[in-house]
Amino acid sequence: MEENGAKFEVDVLKGHKTGFFLDQREHRGRIREQAAGREVLDLFTYTGGFAISAALGGASRTVAVDQASLAIEACRRNFALNGLEAAVVRSGGRLSAGGEARVGGVAHSLHVADCWKFLEEASARGDRFDIIISDPPSMAPSARTRGRALKAYAQINERALRV
């Protein structure tokens, strides 16, 4: 699939829906327009739509985070489809101290990690980002879980504001 000049692999058979939500198309375009020279964090990246848009827009660094290794692998393939190199960092892997722009000499990194824990560790290291995208999955499949979901959404946003 192609969107705004970016290429994406979409798995309509095994992916979460398509893994690419069209209602975010305009937002991905805006990120691409605003990313030049900026450091961008894409939480819950899944297939990397926002991170790739930022990279193609000239971001100096993109960091994409998702707890699912299959999602990060799809994200890596999408980076490659667009001629971009990205380093995969497994859980427990760290960004360069002091927020250095590159991991293993590469400006774009894909982290297999829990987003809440990633933000906690990034804040403790003093990492900072110019643009943060936080697009978590639904955490309230029923009215019974609404309160817990609202707390989780508040917590992820509070932690994101620290970086």
PDB file of C-alpha atoms in Angstrom:
ATOM      1  CA  MET A   1       0.000   0.000   0.000  1.00  0.00           C
ATOM      2  CA  GLU A   2       1.195   3.542  -0.634  1.00  0.00           C
ATOM      3  CA  GLU A   3       0.258   6.656   1.317  1.00  0.00           C
ATOM      4  CA  ASN A   4       1.662  10.129   0.715  1.00  0.00           C
ATOM      5  CA  GLY A   5       4.636   8.619  -1.098  1.00  0.00           C
ATOM      6  CA  ALA A   6       5.412   6.141   1.707  1.00  0.00           C
ATOM      7  CA  LYS A   7       5.162   2.378   1.179  1.00  0.00           C
ATOM      8  CA  PHE A   8       3.691  -0.010   3.713  1.00  0.00           C
ATOM      9  CA  GLU A   9       3.266  -3.752   3.875  1.00  0.00           C
ATOM     10  CA  VAL A  10      -0.259  -4.570   5.050  1.00  0.00           C
ATOM     11  CA  ASP A  11      -1.277  -8.041   6.244  1.00  0.00           C
ATOM     12  CA  VAL A  12      -5.044  -8.260   5.771  1.00  0.00           C
ATOM     13  CA  LEU A  13      -5.131 -11.933   6.759  1.00  0.00           C
ATOM     14  CA  LYS A  14      -3.116 -12.044   9.993  1.00  0.00           C
ATOM     15  CA  GLY A  15      -2.751  -8.419  11.024  1.00  0.00           C
ATOM     16  CA  HIS A  16      -4.845  -6.544  13.566  1.00  0.00           C
ATOM     17  CA  LYS A  17      -7.472  -5.475  11.081  1.00  0.00           C
ATOM     18  CA  THR A  18      -4.988  -4.240   8.446  1.00  0.00           C
ATOM     19  CA  GLY A  19      -2.553  -2.887  11.009  1.00  0.00           C
ATOM     20  CA  PHE A  20      -2.914   0.423   9.262  1.00  0.00           C
ATOM     21  CA  PHE A  21      -5.777   2.658  10.262  1.00  0.00           C
ATOM     22  CA  LEU A  22      -6.882   5.000   7.517  1.00  0.00           C
ATOM     23  CA  ASP A  23      -8.405   7.474   9.964  1.00  0.00           C
ATOM     24  CA  GLN A  24      -4.814   8.347  10.923  1.00  0.00           C
ATOM     25  CA  ARG A  25      -3.749   9.189   7.344  1.00  0.00           C
ATOM     26  CA  GLU A  26      -4.067  12.940   7.850  1.00  0.00           C
ATOM     27  CA  HIS A  27      -2.156  12.743  11.147  1.00  0.00           C
ATOM     28  CA  ARG A  28       0.695  10.778   9.558  1.00  0.00           C
ATOM     29  CA  GLY A  29       0.869  13.442   6.845  1.00  0.00           C
ATOM     30  CA  ARG A  30       1.066  16.203   9.464  1.00  0.00           C
ATOM     31  CA  ILE A  31       3.856  14.391  11.302  1.00  0.00           C
ATOM     32  CA  ARG A  32       5.790  14.099   8.053  1.00  0.00           C
ATOM     33  CA  GLU A  33       5.379  17.848   7.446  1.00  0.00           C
ATOM     34  CA  GLN A  34       6.567  18.772  10.947  1.00  0.00           C
ATOM     35  CA  ALA A  35       9.356  16.232  11.555  1.00  0.00           C
ATOM     36  CA  ALA A  36      12.343  17.817   9.768  1.00  0.00           C
ATOM     37  CA  GLY A  37      15.303  17.987  12.122  1.00  0.00           C
ATOM     38  CA  ARG A  38      13.280  16.758  15.088  1.00  0.00           C
ATOM     39  CA  GLU A  39      13.551  13.771  17.405  1.00  0.00           C
ATOM     40  CA  VAL A  40      10.349  11.728  17.280  1.00  0.00           C
ATOM     41  CA  LEU A  41       9.009   9.040  19.622  1.00  0.00           C
ATOM     42  CA  ASP A  42       6.259   6.749  18.298  1.00  0.00           C
ATOM     43  CA  LEU A  43       4.658   4.722  21.099  1.00  0.00           C
ATOM     44  CA  PHE A  44       2.511   1.680  20.262  1.00  0.00           C
ATOM     45  CA  THR A  45       3.973   1.929  16.754  1.00  0.00           C
ATOM     46  CA  TYR A  46       2.602  -1.389  15.469  1.00  0.00           C
ATOM     47  CA  THR A  47       3.638  -1.281  11.788  1.00  0.00           C
ATOM     48  CA  GLY A  48       5.472   2.050  12.074  1.00  0.00           C
ATOM     49  CA  GLY A  49       3.182   4.438  10.216  1.00  0.00           C
ATOM     50  CA  PHE A  50       4.047   7.511  12.283  1.00  0.00           C
ATOM     51  CA  ALA A  51       7.756   6.713  12.713  1.00  0.00           C
ATOM     52  CA  ILE A  52       8.215   6.110   8.984  1.00  0.00           C
ATOM     53  CA  SER A  53       6.322   9.287   8.120  1.00  0.00           C
ATOM     54  CA  ALA A  54       8.593  11.217  10.481  1.00  0.00           C
ATOM     55  CA  ALA A  55      11.741   9.597   9.057  1.00  0.00           C
ATOM     56  CA  LEU A  56      10.672  10.398   5.493  1.00  0.00           C
ATOM     57  CA  GLY A  57       9.946  13.947   6.635  1.00  0.00           C
ATOM     58  CA  GLY A  58      13.556  14.371   7.712  1.00  0.00           C
ATOM     59  CA  ALA A  59      13.443  13.579  11.435  1.00  0.00           C
ATOM     60  CA  SER A  60      16.941  13.512  12.881  1.00  0.00           C
ATOM     61  CA  ARG A  61      15.950  10.516  15.010  1.00  0.00           C
ATOM     62  CA  THR A  62      12.914   8.280  15.321  1.00  0.00           C
ATOM     63  CA  VAL A  63      12.289   5.831  18.135  1.00  0.00           C
ATOM     64  CA  ALA A  64       9.409   3.401  17.613  1.00  0.00           C
ATOM     65  CA  VAL A  65       8.194   1.267  20.531  1.00  0.00           C
ATOM     66  CA  ASP A  66       5.826  -1.704  20.646  1.00  0.00           C
ATOM     67  CA  GLN A  67       5.719  -4.694  22.957  1.00  0.00           C
ATOM     68  CA  ALA A  68       4.965  -7.138  20.124  1.00  0.00           C
ATOM     69  CA  SER A  69       8.062  -8.464  18.381  1.00  0.00           C
ATOM     70  CA  LEU A  70       5.981  -9.354  15.305  1.00  0.00           C
ATOM     71  CA  ALA A  71       4.830  -5.738  15.075  1.00  0.00           C
ATOM     72  CA  ILE A  72       8.409  -4.473  15.332  1.00  0.00           C
ATOM     73  CA  GLU A  73       9.462  -6.914  12.614  1.00  0.00           C
ATOM     74  CA  ALA A  74       6.683  -5.576  10.350  1.00  0.00           C
ATOM     75  CA  CYS A  75       7.831  -2.050  11.227  1.00  0.00           C
ATOM     76  CA  ARG A  76      11.417  -2.943  10.258  1.00  0.00           C
ATOM     77  CA  ARG A  77      10.207  -4.298   6.902  1.00  0.00           C
ATOM     78  CA  ASN A  78       8.244  -1.087   6.310  1.00  0.00           C
ATOM     79  CA  PHE A  79      11.330   1.019   7.050  1.00  0.00           C
ATOM     80  CA  ALA A  80      13.254  -1.079   4.509  1.00  0.00           C
ATOM     81  CA  LEU A  81      10.452  -0.713   1.913  1.00  0.00           C
ATOM     82  CA  ASN A  82      11.060   3.026   2.133  1.00  0.00           C
ATOM     83  CA  GLY A  83      14.836   2.782   1.819  1.00  0.00           C
ATOM     84  CA  LEU A  84      15.375   3.514   5.517  1.00  0.00           C
ATOM     85  CA  GLU A  85      17.617   1.621   7.904  1.00  0.00           C
ATOM     86  CA  ALA A  86      16.393   0.964  11.428  1.00  0.00           C
ATOM     87  CA  ALA A  87      18.094  -0.821  14.325  1.00  0.00           C
ATOM     88  CA  VAL A  88      15.969  -3.276  16.305  1.00  0.00           C
ATOM     89  CA  VAL A  89      16.499  -3.119  20.072  1.00  0.00           C
ATOM     90  CA  ARG A  90      15.082  -5.957  22.170  1.00  0.00           C
ATOM     91  CA  SER A  91      13.559  -5.502  25.632  1.00  0.00           C
ATOM     92  CA  GLY A  92      16.192  -4.305  28.052  1.00  0.00           C
ATOM     93  CA  GLY A  93      18.122  -2.594  25.250  1.00  0.00           C
ATOM     94  CA  ARG A  94      18.804   1.042  25.889  1.00  0.00           C
ATOM     95  CA  LEU A  95      19.037   4.221  23.937  1.00  0.00           C
ATOM     96  CA  SER A  96      22.401   5.897  23.943  1.00  0.00           C
ATOM     97  CA  ALA A  97      23.043   7.796  27.157  1.00  0.00           C
ATOM     98  CA  GLY A  98      22.151  11.458  27.029  1.00  0.00           C
ATOM     99  CA  GLY A  99      19.701  10.911  24.170  1.00  0.00           C
ATOM    100  CA  GLU A 100      22.370  10.524  21.493  1.00  0.00           C
ATOM    101  CA  ALA A 101      20.727  10.480  18.098  1.00  0.00           C
ATOM    102  CA  ARG A 102      21.951   7.089  16.924  1.00  0.00           C
ATOM    103  CA  VAL A 103      21.723   3.473  18.053  1.00  0.00           C
ATOM    104  CA  GLY A 104      24.464   1.402  16.474  1.00  0.00           C
ATOM    105  CA  GLY A 105      25.147   4.262  14.039  1.00  0.00           C
ATOM    106  CA  VAL A 106      21.530   4.301  12.818  1.00  0.00           C
ATOM    107  CA  ALA A 107      19.197   7.286  13.358  1.00  0.00           C
ATOM    108  CA  HIS A 108      16.039   5.157  13.540  1.00  0.00           C
ATOM    109  CA  SER A 109      15.475   2.552  16.240  1.00  0.00           C
ATOM    110  CA  LEU A 110      12.673   0.057  16.814  1.00  0.00           C
ATOM    111  CA  HIS A 111      12.228  -1.107  20.397  1.00  0.00           C
ATOM    112  CA  VAL A 112      10.494  -4.297  21.488  1.00  0.00           C
ATOM    113  CA  ALA A 113       9.392  -3.037  24.894  1.00  0.00           C
ATOM    114  CA  ASP A 114       6.455  -2.206  27.111  1.00  0.00           C
ATOM    115  CA  CYS A 115       5.670   1.466  26.414  1.00  0.00           C
ATOM    116  CA  TRP A 116       5.066   2.371  30.076  1.00  0.00           C
ATOM    117  CA  LYS A 117       8.385   0.847  31.165  1.00  0.00           C
ATOM    118  CA  PHE A 118      10.185   2.364  28.162  1.00  0.00           C
ATOM    119  CA  LEU A 119       8.993   5.849  29.134  1.00  0.00           C
ATOM    120  CA  GLU A 120       9.950   5.329  32.763  1.00  0.00           C
ATOM    121  CA  GLU A 121      13.483   4.321  31.771  1.00  0.00           C
ATOM    122  CA  ALA A 122      13.784   7.075  29.131  1.00  0.00           C
ATOM    123  CA  SER A 123      12.777   9.684  31.700  1.00  0.00           C
ATOM    124  CA  ALA A 124      15.292   8.356  34.223  1.00  0.00           C
ATOM    125  CA  ARG A 125      18.031   8.656  31.576  1.00  0.00           C
ATOM    126  CA  GLY A 126      17.008  12.206  30.726  1.00  0.00           C
ATOM    127  CA  ASP A 127      15.962  11.382  27.144  1.00  0.00           C
ATOM    128  CA  ARG A 128      13.975  14.108  25.400  1.00  0.00           C
ATOM    129  CA  PHE A 129      11.891  14.152  22.232  1.00  0.00           C
ATOM    130  CA  ASP A 130      10.472  17.017  20.198  1.00  0.00           C
ATOM    131  CA  ILE A 131       7.411  15.104  18.991  1.00  0.00           C
ATOM    132  CA  ILE A 132       5.694  12.205  20.759  1.00  0.00           C
ATOM    133  CA  ILE A 133       2.949  10.105  19.218  1.00  0.00           C
ATOM    134  CA  SER A 134       1.007   7.942  21.666  1.00  0.00           C
ATOM    135  CA  ASP A 135      -1.686   5.923  19.925  1.00  0.00           C
ATOM    136  CA  PRO A 136      -2.459   3.052  22.301  1.00  0.00           C
ATOM    137  CA  PRO A 137      -4.867   0.256  21.493  1.00  0.00           C
ATOM    138  CA  SER A 138      -8.262   0.157  23.141  1.00  0.00           C
ATOM    139  CA  MET A 139      -7.904  -0.840  26.753  1.00  0.00           C
ATOM    140  CA  ALA A 140     -11.604  -0.799  27.627  1.00  0.00           C
ATOM    141  CA  PRO A 141     -13.406  -3.637  25.866  1.00  0.00           C
ATOM    142  CA  SER A 142     -16.321  -3.226  28.296  1.00  0.00           C
ATOM    143  CA  ALA A 143     -17.844  -0.665  30.651  1.00  0.00           C
ATOM    144  CA  ARG A 144     -16.497  -2.724  33.559  1.00  0.00           C
ATOM    145  CA  THR A 145     -12.885  -2.016  32.527  1.00  0.00           C
ATOM    146  CA  ARG A 146     -13.403   1.677  31.769  1.00  0.00           C
ATOM    147  CA  GLY A 147     -11.939   2.990  35.061  1.00  0.00           C
ATOM    148  CA  ARG A 148      -8.774   0.913  34.747  1.00  0.00           C
ATOM    149  CA  ALA A 149      -8.368   1.973  31.113  1.00  0.00           C
ATOM    150  CA  LEU A 150      -8.736   5.670  31.970  1.00  0.00           C
ATOM    151  CA  LYS A 151      -6.003   5.321  34.603  1.00  0.00           C
ATOM    152  CA  ALA A 152      -3.719   3.583  32.093  1.00  0.00           C
ATOM    153  CA  TYR A 153      -4.313   6.294  29.464  1.00  0.00           C
ATOM    154  CA  ALA A 154      -3.595   9.023  32.022  1.00  0.00           C
ATOM    155  CA  GLN A 155      -0.423   7.253  33.155  1.00  0.00           C
ATOM    156  CA  ILE A 156       0.986   6.808  29.636  1.00  0.00           C
ATOM    157  CA  ASN A 157       0.364  10.476  28.839  1.00  0.00           C
ATOM    158  CA  GLU A 158       1.874  11.640  32.122  1.00  0.00           C
ATOM    159  CA  ARG A 159       5.009   9.586  31.463  1.00  0.00           C
ATOM    160  CA  ALA A 160       5.213  10.828  27.873  1.00  0.00           C
ATOM    161  CA  LEU A 161       5.215  14.432  29.098  1.00  0.00           C
ATOM    162  CA  ARG A 162       8.404  13.682  31.038  1.00  0.00           C
ATOM    163  CA  VAL A 163      10.402  12.947  27.904  1.00  0.00           C
TER     164      VAL A 163
END
